[in-house]
Amino acid sequence: LLTYGGGSIKKNGLYDKIYDLLKDFDITELSGIEPNPRLQTVEKGAKICKEKDIEIILAVGGGSTMDCSKAIAAAACYDGKAWDLVQNPEMIQKALPVITITTMAATGSEADMFGVITNLETNEKLGMGSPLLMPKVAIMDPTYTFTVPENQTIAGIADMMSHIMEVYFTKDNAYLSDRICEAALKTCIQYAPIVKENPEDYDARAEILWANTIAMNGVCSAGKVASWSCHPMEHELSAYYDITHGVGLAIITPQWMRYILSEETVDKFVEYAKNVWNIEGEDKYQVANEGIKALEDFFVSLNIPMHLSDLNITDEYFKVMAKHAVEVGGLKDAYVELKPDDVYQILKMCL
Ligand code: NZQ
Ligand code: ZN
């Protein structure tokens, strides 16, 4: 089964190249996988796999196509409803093998065991993880990312930076992992303006693509155990408003940082400000706040909308979103525990 999204691979020639290389294969297609992939598309794909006796899935695209393909791979080997597996990934006993050709640097989905699926009927966007979903092969050629539009490129960089910061800010100490996190963040900071200026700069695209992978393949998080903080909040926003995931994260992250800055966390924020943003100073809180501001200014310099109101989001559903984020997002075990009211306050700060 060849899976892809809305057609970018047809425009940039990858589609023809795949058919050329796979002349001898019997290929069935599932196209039109949407950003924030829908449960219905997973069900459609699983049905095709069962009917056509599909043996392998070739996912060509960004995180949405790859995530959807992983969910299809599991649902194709399961007799019940696909949503059961999204909600309870420990029920996954078997999955078709998935090969990924990544066309966008953002999620690291080409080399991780996760997929994120949206159920529009229940306004839920849930991540599922199982070692059985890990792609068997990931093909990563930076030239395939040359055609990613500027706004998606930048949103992708914000997403991978968030993946790194989600594991950088933990209670565990893992010296080497933290230094790798800092190097990966600095790589994003160094190369984001370059790809923005010149989307066909091979070296810049390659550095960003590699940072996207190591952000999620376990290298940055080795030795650390913690639930993430910003992603559960963002998933509520994209479930309700179908916004671009990386944009939501760019808005939430600096406000979350300000909200949790305290006597317990300030030293970690000083480490971050000094090692990632080269900020110096004696006053701990000043250094910490300058580090947070540097991140915010960086996103602004890349033209990311930095307020939820810029995306026409109001506080209408914040209370219910906050409750749900805590229920399903593991925020109890985050770097700093977040209760529904904390999430509500952070979302308000993002308006
Ligand atoms: O659909 P096509 O036509 O391919 O266009 C896509 C889409 O419109 C376009 N695009 C991708 N590669 C392109 C390109 N356009 C031109 N040239 C190319 N080479 O970009 C748009 C966005 O694609 P999408 O796959 O939605 O982006 P992304 O990679 O950011 O994936 C986002 C999804 O991944 C989830 C997000 O929540 C969201 O649903 N996540 C997955 C994770 C994982 N698997 O581990 C972790 C993340 O935290 C995230 O939650
Ligand atoms: Zn993400």
Short mmCIF file of C-alpha atoms and ligand atoms in Angstrom, two decimals, residues 5-8 12 33 35-37 62-65 67 70 103-104 106-107 109 112 114-116 125 144-145 147-149 152 159 163 216 228 231 235 245, ligand 1:
data_model
loop_
_atom_site.label_atom_id
_atom_site.label_comp_id
_atom_site.label_asym_id
_atom_site.label_seq_id
_atom_site.Cartn_x
_atom_site.Cartn_y
_atom_site.Cartn_z
CA GLY A 5 -1.14 13.12 1.51
CA GLY A 6 -2.71 15.82 -0.57
CA GLY A 7 -0.45 15.52 -3.58
CA SER A 8 2.82 17.32 -2.81
CA ASN A 12 7.81 17.39 -6.73
CA ILE A 33 -4.21 11.62 4.07
CA PRO A 35 -2.82 16.97 8.13
CA ASN A 36 -3.90 15.88 11.64
CA PRO A 37 -4.92 12.49 10.16
CA GLY A 62 5.14 14.14 6.57
CA GLY A 63 4.16 13.06 10.05
CA SER A 64 0.48 12.87 9.18
CA THR A 65 0.98 10.32 6.42
CA ASP A 67 1.33 8.35 11.60
CA LYS A 70 1.30 3.18 11.34
CA THR A 103 9.30 14.49 3.01
CA MET A 104 9.14 16.89 5.90
CA ALA A 106 9.04 17.90 12.00
CA THR A 107 7.71 14.90 13.86
CA SER A 109 7.78 9.85 12.87
CA ASP A 112 9.81 6.47 16.17
CA PHE A 114 4.33 6.76 17.68
CA GLY A 115 1.34 7.87 15.68
CA VAL A 116 -1.14 10.63 16.49
CA LYS A 125 -6.41 13.77 19.24
CA TYR A 144 12.77 15.60 -0.73
CA THR A 145 12.20 18.39 1.79
CA THR A 147 9.59 21.87 -1.59
CA VAL A 148 8.09 22.13 1.91
CA PRO A 149 6.42 25.58 2.06
CA GLN A 152 5.30 24.28 7.23
CA ASP A 159 7.77 20.99 16.59
CA HIS A 163 10.27 17.46 21.22
CA MET A 216 12.40 11.62 18.59
CA TRP A 228 5.58 15.71 28.26
CA HIS A 231 2.20 18.40 23.63
CA HIS A 235 -3.18 18.26 21.04
CA HIS A 245 0.76 21.33 15.47
O1 NZQ B 1 -0.33 16.33 2.15
P1 NZQ B 1 0.74 16.83 1.27
O2 NZQ B 1 0.27 17.25 -0.07
O3 NZQ B 1 1.92 15.90 1.18
O4 NZQ B 1 1.27 18.23 1.91
C1 NZQ B 1 1.78 18.30 3.23
C2 NZQ B 1 0.82 18.95 4.22
O5 NZQ B 1 -0.03 19.85 3.60
C3 NZQ B 1 2.93 19.27 3.20
N1 NZQ B 1 4.21 18.65 2.82
C4 NZQ B 1 4.85 17.62 3.42
N2 NZQ B 1 6.00 17.36 2.76
C5 NZQ B 1 6.06 18.23 1.71
C6 NZQ B 1 4.92 19.04 1.75
N3 NZQ B 1 4.68 20.01 0.83
C7 NZQ B 1 5.59 20.18 -0.12
N4 NZQ B 1 6.73 19.45 -0.22
C8 NZQ B 1 7.00 18.47 0.67
N5 NZQ B 1 8.14 17.77 0.59
O6 NZQ B 1 3.04 19.75 4.53
C9 NZQ B 1 1.73 19.75 5.11
C10 NZQ B 1 1.82 19.21 6.51
O7 NZQ B 1 2.13 17.83 6.50
P2 NZQ B 1 2.00 16.97 7.83
O8 NZQ B 1 2.39 15.59 7.53
O9 NZQ B 1 0.67 17.21 8.46
O10 NZQ B 1 3.07 17.69 8.79
P3 NZQ B 1 3.91 17.15 9.99
O11 NZQ B 1 5.07 16.35 9.51
O12 NZQ B 1 4.18 18.34 10.82
O13 NZQ B 1 2.94 16.17 10.80
C11 NZQ B 1 2.00 16.67 11.73
C12 NZQ B 1 1.26 15.55 12.42
O14 NZQ B 1 2.14 14.70 13.17
C13 NZQ B 1 1.71 14.64 14.54
C14 NZQ B 1 1.02 15.96 14.73
O15 NZQ B 1 0.21 16.00 15.87
C15 NZQ B 1 0.27 16.11 13.43
O16 NZQ B 1 -0.91 15.34 13.45
N6 NZQ B 1 2.83 14.30 15.43
C16 NZQ B 1 3.41 13.09 15.33
C17 NZQ B 1 4.41 12.67 16.17
C18 NZQ B 1 5.05 11.34 16.07
N7 NZQ B 1 4.65 10.50 15.16
O17 NZQ B 1 5.92 11.00 16.85
C19 NZQ B 1 4.90 13.51 17.26
C20 NZQ B 1 4.52 14.92 17.10
O18 NZQ B 1 4.61 15.54 18.35
C21 NZQ B 1 3.18 15.20 16.50
O19 NZQ B 1 2.16 15.18 17.48
#
